[in-house]
Short mmCIF file of C-alpha atoms in Angstrom, two decimals:
data_model
loop_
_atom_site.label_atom_id
_atom_site.label_comp_id
_atom_site.label_asym_id
_atom_site.label_seq_id
_atom_site.Cartn_x
_atom_site.Cartn_y
_atom_site.Cartn_z
CA MET G 505 71.05 87.30 94.21
CA GLY G 506 67.43 88.11 95.09
CA ILE G 507 65.05 90.16 92.94
CA ARG G 508 65.49 93.26 95.12
CA ASP G 509 69.29 92.89 95.16
CA GLU G 510 69.33 92.55 91.38
CA HIS G 511 67.14 95.65 91.06
CA ASP G 512 69.44 97.70 93.33
CA HIS G 513 72.47 96.32 91.51
CA ARG G 514 71.18 97.48 88.12
CA HIS G 515 70.24 100.93 89.40
CA GLU G 516 73.65 101.45 90.97
CA LEU G 517 75.26 100.54 87.65
CA GLY G 518 72.94 102.92 85.81
CA ALA G 519 73.66 105.77 88.22
CA PHE G 520 77.40 105.21 87.81
CA LEU G 521 77.13 105.40 84.00
CA ARG G 522 74.95 108.49 84.13
CA ALA G 523 77.34 110.30 86.49
CA HIS G 524 80.31 109.64 84.23
CA ARG G 525 78.36 110.59 81.09
CA GLU G 526 77.52 113.96 82.65
CA LEU G 527 81.16 114.55 83.61
CA LEU G 528 82.45 114.14 80.04
CA ALA G 529 82.35 117.28 77.86
CA PRO G 530 81.52 116.93 74.12
CA GLU G 531 84.86 118.45 73.12
CA ASP G 532 86.62 115.72 75.15
CA ILE G 533 85.62 113.23 72.47
CA GLY G 534 85.84 115.55 69.45
CA LEU G 535 82.21 116.72 69.30
CA PRO G 536 81.31 120.39 68.85
CA ARG G 537 79.62 122.15 71.77
CA SER G 538 76.36 123.75 70.68
CA PRO G 539 75.29 126.95 72.45
CA ARG G 540 71.80 125.45 72.71
CA ARG G 541 73.01 122.31 74.49
CA ARG G 542 71.30 121.97 77.85
CA THR G 543 72.34 118.43 78.77
CA PRO G 544 75.35 118.35 81.16
CA GLY G 545 78.11 116.33 79.57
CA LEU G 546 77.19 113.95 76.75
CA ARG G 547 73.75 113.00 75.55
CA ARG G 548 72.64 109.36 75.83
CA GLU G 549 72.35 109.07 72.06
CA GLU G 550 75.96 110.23 71.70
CA VAL G 551 77.25 107.61 74.13
CA ALA G 552 75.13 104.94 72.45
CA ALA G 553 76.37 105.83 68.96
CA LEU G 554 80.03 105.96 70.00
CA SER G 555 79.67 102.64 71.86
CA GLY G 556 77.93 100.88 68.98
CA VAL G 557 74.67 100.13 70.84
CA GLY G 558 71.09 101.25 70.37
CA VAL G 559 69.84 104.40 72.06
CA ALA G 560 66.90 102.56 73.65
CA TRP G 561 69.16 99.83 75.00
CA TYR G 562 71.61 102.32 76.49
CA THR G 563 68.72 104.30 78.01
CA TRP G 564 67.37 101.14 79.65
CA LEU G 565 70.88 100.37 80.92
CA GLU G 566 71.10 103.75 82.68
CA GLN G 567 67.59 103.25 84.03
CA GLY G 568 68.55 99.91 85.56
CA ARG G 569 66.04 97.98 83.47
CA VAL G 570 68.38 95.53 81.69
CA ASP G 571 71.56 93.51 82.13
CA THR G 572 74.23 93.64 79.47
CA SER G 573 77.32 91.86 78.23
CA ARG G 574 80.89 92.57 79.21
CA GLN G 575 81.64 93.47 75.59
CA VAL G 576 79.04 96.28 75.66
CA LEU G 577 80.35 97.58 78.99
CA GLU G 578 83.90 97.61 77.67
CA ALA G 579 82.75 99.71 74.70
CA VAL G 580 80.86 102.12 76.97
CA ALA G 581 83.89 102.39 79.28
CA ARG G 582 86.06 103.42 76.31
CA THR G 583 83.49 106.00 75.23
CA LEU G 584 83.27 107.50 78.73
CA ARG G 585 87.09 107.57 79.01
CA LEU G 586 87.01 105.69 82.32
CA ASP G 587 90.33 105.37 84.09
CA ALA G 588 91.55 102.00 85.38
CA ASP G 589 89.83 102.29 88.77
CA ALA G 590 86.49 103.44 87.32
CA HIS G 591 86.66 100.74 84.63
CA ARG G 592 87.25 98.07 87.24
CA HIS G 593 84.38 99.38 89.39
CA LEU G 594 82.02 99.39 86.40
CA LEU G 595 82.70 95.72 85.66
CA GLU G 596 82.36 94.78 89.32
CA LEU G 597 79.01 96.57 89.53
CA ALA G 598 77.83 94.46 86.60
CA GLY G 599 78.91 91.28 88.40
CA PHE G 600 81.89 90.43 86.21
CA HIS G 601 85.07 88.95 87.67
CA VAL G 602 87.95 91.39 87.51
CA PRO G 603 91.47 90.03 88.17
CA ALA G 604 93.48 91.87 90.80
CA ALA G 605 95.45 94.74 89.40
CA SER G 606 99.13 93.99 89.06
CA GLY G 607 102.20 96.06 88.54
CA PRO G 608 105.57 96.83 90.04
CA MET G 609 105.54 96.92 93.82
CA PRO G 610 106.20 100.34 95.36
CA VAL G 611 109.19 98.89 97.22
CA ASP G 612 110.42 102.22 98.51
CA ALA G 613 107.06 102.98 100.10
CA LEU G 614 106.81 99.53 101.68
CA ARG G 615 110.40 99.77 102.90
CA ALA G 616 109.58 103.08 104.58
CA LEU G 617 106.45 101.55 106.09
CA VAL G 618 108.20 98.65 107.82
CA ASP G 619 111.12 100.90 108.78
CA GLY G 620 108.67 102.81 110.95
CA TRP G 621 107.99 99.77 113.15
CA PRO G 622 111.03 99.67 115.48
CA ILE G 623 109.62 96.97 117.79
CA SER G 624 107.54 95.01 115.25
CA PRO G 625 109.53 92.54 113.11
CA ALA G 626 108.40 92.77 109.50
CA LEU G 627 109.13 91.35 106.06
CA VAL G 628 107.98 92.56 102.65
CA LEU G 629 107.22 89.51 100.50
CA ASP G 630 106.42 88.99 96.84
CA PRO G 631 103.65 86.56 95.71
CA ALA G 632 106.00 83.56 95.98
CA MET G 633 107.12 84.47 99.52
CA ASP G 634 110.54 85.71 98.36
CA LEU G 635 111.88 88.42 100.68
CA VAL G 636 111.93 91.89 99.14
CA ALA G 637 112.79 93.89 102.27
CA TRP G 638 112.99 93.54 106.05
CA ASN G 639 113.40 95.86 109.01
CA HIS G 640 115.83 96.00 111.90
CA ALA G 641 113.33 94.46 114.33
CA TRP G 642 113.28 91.32 112.16
CA ARG G 643 117.05 91.04 112.52
CA VAL G 644 116.62 91.18 116.30
CA ILE G 645 114.55 87.99 116.39
CA ALA G 646 116.05 86.09 113.44
CA PRO G 647 119.26 85.80 111.39
CA ASP G 648 119.86 88.63 108.94
CA PRO G 649 118.29 87.64 105.58
CA ALA G 650 121.18 89.40 103.84
CA GLU G 651 123.36 86.49 104.96
CA VAL G 652 121.14 84.00 103.11
CA PRO G 653 122.03 83.48 99.41
CA ALA G 654 119.60 85.45 97.21
CA GLU G 655 118.26 82.35 95.46
CA ARG G 656 117.29 80.85 98.85
CA ARG G 657 115.90 84.05 100.34
CA ASN G 658 112.37 82.68 100.45
CA LEU G 659 110.41 82.62 103.71
CA LEU G 660 109.01 79.12 103.22
CA SER G 661 112.38 77.73 102.20
CA MET G 662 114.12 79.40 105.13
CA LEU G 663 111.60 78.12 107.67
CA LEU G 664 111.72 74.56 106.36
CA THR G 665 115.32 74.05 105.26
CA ASP G 666 117.54 76.61 107.02
CA PRO G 667 118.73 75.25 110.42
CA ALA G 668 119.34 78.76 111.79
CA TYR G 669 115.82 79.92 111.00
CA ARG G 670 114.27 76.73 112.29
CA ALA G 671 116.11 77.23 115.57
CA HIS G 672 114.78 80.77 115.98
CA PHE G 673 111.13 79.76 115.46
CA PRO G 674 110.16 76.72 117.59
CA ALA G 675 106.79 76.49 115.78
CA HIS G 676 108.33 76.95 112.34
CA GLU G 677 106.46 74.02 110.78
CA ALA G 678 103.06 75.26 111.92
CA ILE G 679 103.82 78.71 110.50
CA ALA G 680 105.14 77.19 107.27
CA LEU G 681 102.05 75.01 106.82
CA ASP G 682 99.82 78.08 107.02
CA LEU G 683 102.04 79.82 104.48
CA VAL G 684 101.91 76.80 102.14
CA ARG G 685 98.11 76.92 102.19
CA HIS G 686 98.24 80.66 101.56
CA LEU G 687 100.69 80.22 98.67
CA ARG G 688 98.23 77.87 96.97
CA THR G 689 95.83 80.81 96.62
CA ARG G 690 98.34 81.99 94.00
CA ALA G 691 98.97 78.61 92.44
CA ASP G 692 99.59 80.04 88.98
CA HIS G 693 102.62 82.09 90.04
CA PRO G 694 105.70 80.54 88.28
CA ARG G 695 108.09 81.23 91.14
CA GLY G 696 105.61 79.75 93.63
CA VAL G 697 105.47 76.55 91.58
CA GLU G 698 109.28 76.47 91.53
CA ILE G 699 109.53 76.89 95.31
CA ALA G 700 106.95 74.14 95.90
CA ALA G 701 108.93 71.75 93.67
CA GLU G 702 112.18 72.54 95.50
CA LEU G 703 110.58 71.92 98.89
CA ARG G 704 109.15 68.58 97.79
CA LEU G 705 112.70 67.42 97.13
CA ALA G 706 114.22 69.05 100.21
CA ARG G 707 111.57 67.85 102.67
CA PRO G 708 110.21 64.45 101.53
CA ASP G 709 109.13 63.88 105.14
CA LEU G 710 106.41 66.46 104.52
CA ALA G 711 104.93 64.53 101.60
CA ALA G 712 101.44 64.86 103.09
CA TRP G 713 101.74 68.64 102.79
CA TRP G 714 102.54 68.53 99.10
CA GLN G 715 99.81 65.99 98.34
CA CYS G 716 97.17 68.01 100.21
CA ARG G 717 95.30 70.64 98.21
CA ALA G 718 93.98 72.68 101.14
CA VAL G 719 93.85 76.41 100.41
CA ALA G 720 93.48 79.10 103.07
CA VAL G 721 94.34 82.74 103.56
CA PHE G 722 96.97 83.11 106.29
CA ALA G 723 95.21 83.65 109.61
CA PRO G 724 96.77 85.75 112.41
CA ARG G 725 98.52 83.63 115.03
CA THR G 726 100.66 84.13 118.12
CA VAL G 727 104.27 83.08 117.55
CA ALA G 728 107.02 82.60 120.13
CA THR G 729 110.63 83.09 119.09
CA ARG G 730 113.79 81.67 120.62
CA PRO G 731 114.50 83.05 124.13
CA MET G 732 117.01 85.90 124.19
CA ARG G 733 118.62 87.42 127.29
CA GLY G 734 116.13 85.68 129.53
CA VAL G 735 113.11 86.85 127.54
CA SER G 736 110.84 84.65 125.40
CA PRO G 737 109.49 87.14 122.83
CA ARG G 738 105.92 86.55 121.62
CA PHE G 739 104.28 88.24 118.66
CA ALA G 740 100.85 88.34 117.02
CA VAL G 741 101.81 87.60 113.41
CA SER G 742 99.64 88.80 110.53
CA LEU G 743 99.98 88.82 106.76
CA LEU G 744 98.82 92.12 105.25
CA THR G 745 98.16 93.05 101.61
CA PRO G 746 98.64 96.76 100.91
CA ALA G 747 95.85 98.17 98.72
CA ALA G 748 98.38 100.00 96.55
CA ALA G 749 100.51 96.87 96.06
CA PRO G 750 98.27 93.80 95.60
CA ASP G 751 101.25 91.72 94.48
CA ALA G 752 103.03 92.29 97.79
CA THR G 753 102.36 91.12 101.32
CA VAL G 754 103.78 92.37 104.58
CA LEU G 755 104.36 89.83 107.34
CA VAL G 756 104.42 91.70 110.64
CA GLY G 757 104.73 90.59 114.25
CA THR G 758 103.18 92.81 116.93
CA PRO G 759 104.49 92.28 120.50
CA VAL G 760 101.75 90.72 122.62
CA ASP G 761 103.06 91.40 126.13
CA ALA G 762 104.94 94.03 128.11
CA GLU G 763 108.03 91.84 128.40
CA THR G 764 108.35 91.55 124.62
CA ILE G 765 107.71 95.27 124.12
CA ALA G 766 110.39 96.19 126.65
CA HIS G 767 112.88 93.75 125.13
CA MET G 768 112.35 94.99 121.55
CA ALA G 769 112.38 98.65 122.59
CA GLY G 770 115.59 98.11 124.54
CA ARG G 771 117.29 96.43 121.58
CA ALA G 772 116.16 99.17 119.21
CA GLY G 773 117.36 101.93 121.54
CA THR G 774 120.71 100.30 122.28
CA GLU G 775 121.59 99.64 118.67
CA ALA G 776 120.37 103.07 117.59
CA GLY G 777 122.92 104.59 119.92
CA PHE G 778 125.74 102.75 118.16
CA GLY G 779 124.61 102.96 114.57
CA GLY G 780 121.91 105.60 114.16
CA HIS G 781 119.50 105.25 111.30
CA ASP G 782 121.90 103.08 109.36
CA VAL G 783 121.46 100.34 111.97
CA LEU G 784 117.73 100.87 112.42
CA GLY G 785 117.11 101.17 108.70
CA VAL G 786 115.68 98.47 106.50
CA ARG G 787 117.86 96.00 104.70
CA SER G 788 116.62 94.96 101.29
CA VAL G 789 117.61 92.88 98.32
CA GLU G 790 118.75 96.05 96.58
CA GLU G 791 121.63 96.58 99.03
#
C-alpha cells in the first residue's frame, strides 16, 4: 500500500467511526442527555472512555492520523453498537482479515431461485458439494438426484463414481477436476475432507489429482450433455455464490444455442402440461 493509499485508508476509517458516533444517542448507552449538548450523537471523549482508550488517541483515529490494533477497534465497535455488517466493514477498512460470515443457508430462497429457471439446469450445493436442492431442468439433462442414496448425493462423487452420471456428461472428468480444485479452497471443511478421502479409494486411477495441491475458483466453461431426441444440449456452466448465503453455491447451466433453448423449453412445456407446478418444481433433500 502506497503512502497516499494508506492516507486515504485511514481517513475513510475515521469518517466511518465519526458517522456512527454521531448516529448514537447518549441515552442509547445509558448517558443522560443534557439540554446544552450541541454535539450530534456521542462526544469523542465519551466514546474514548467507554472503549478504554485515550481521548487524544481516539481523536487522531477519527482524523486518520494513526493506525490501531484490532483489540481497540473491537472495543470501539462495541461502544458504537455496530451491527454485524458494520463491524465487519470497520475491520476491513482497517486492513484486518475477516472470515466469511457463516450461518444456515436460506434453502427456501435458493430453492425458489433455481425453480425460476425452467430451461437452465441448476443445483444448490453446500461447501462440500453435497446437493441441497435441484430444479426440474436438471432432471431433464441428468438422472434425478432423488434416486441417488443421500450419503452419495455429492456432485463430485456422482460425476466420478456413478455410471449414470458419467454417461450423461461426456466431459465429466474435466468438470470434476475443476470442482476438486475449487473444493480445496475450503480445505478445512470436515465433509470436504471426508469426500476427498472416499474418492481417493474409489478412483485410485486419479492418484495424480489427489497428490496435486492446485487450488482454483471454478471458472465458467461450456459443457455438452448426452444427446437427447436428436439434440446435443450445450450449456455455459457457472458456479455462483449468493451474497446472502456464503456457505452455499449454485451451479447453473445457461443454454448457449438456439437448439438447446428450444429443446429445454419444449421439455419444460410438455411436462408442465402433464404435471403442473409439481413437475416443474424443485426437488430437494427435504422431500
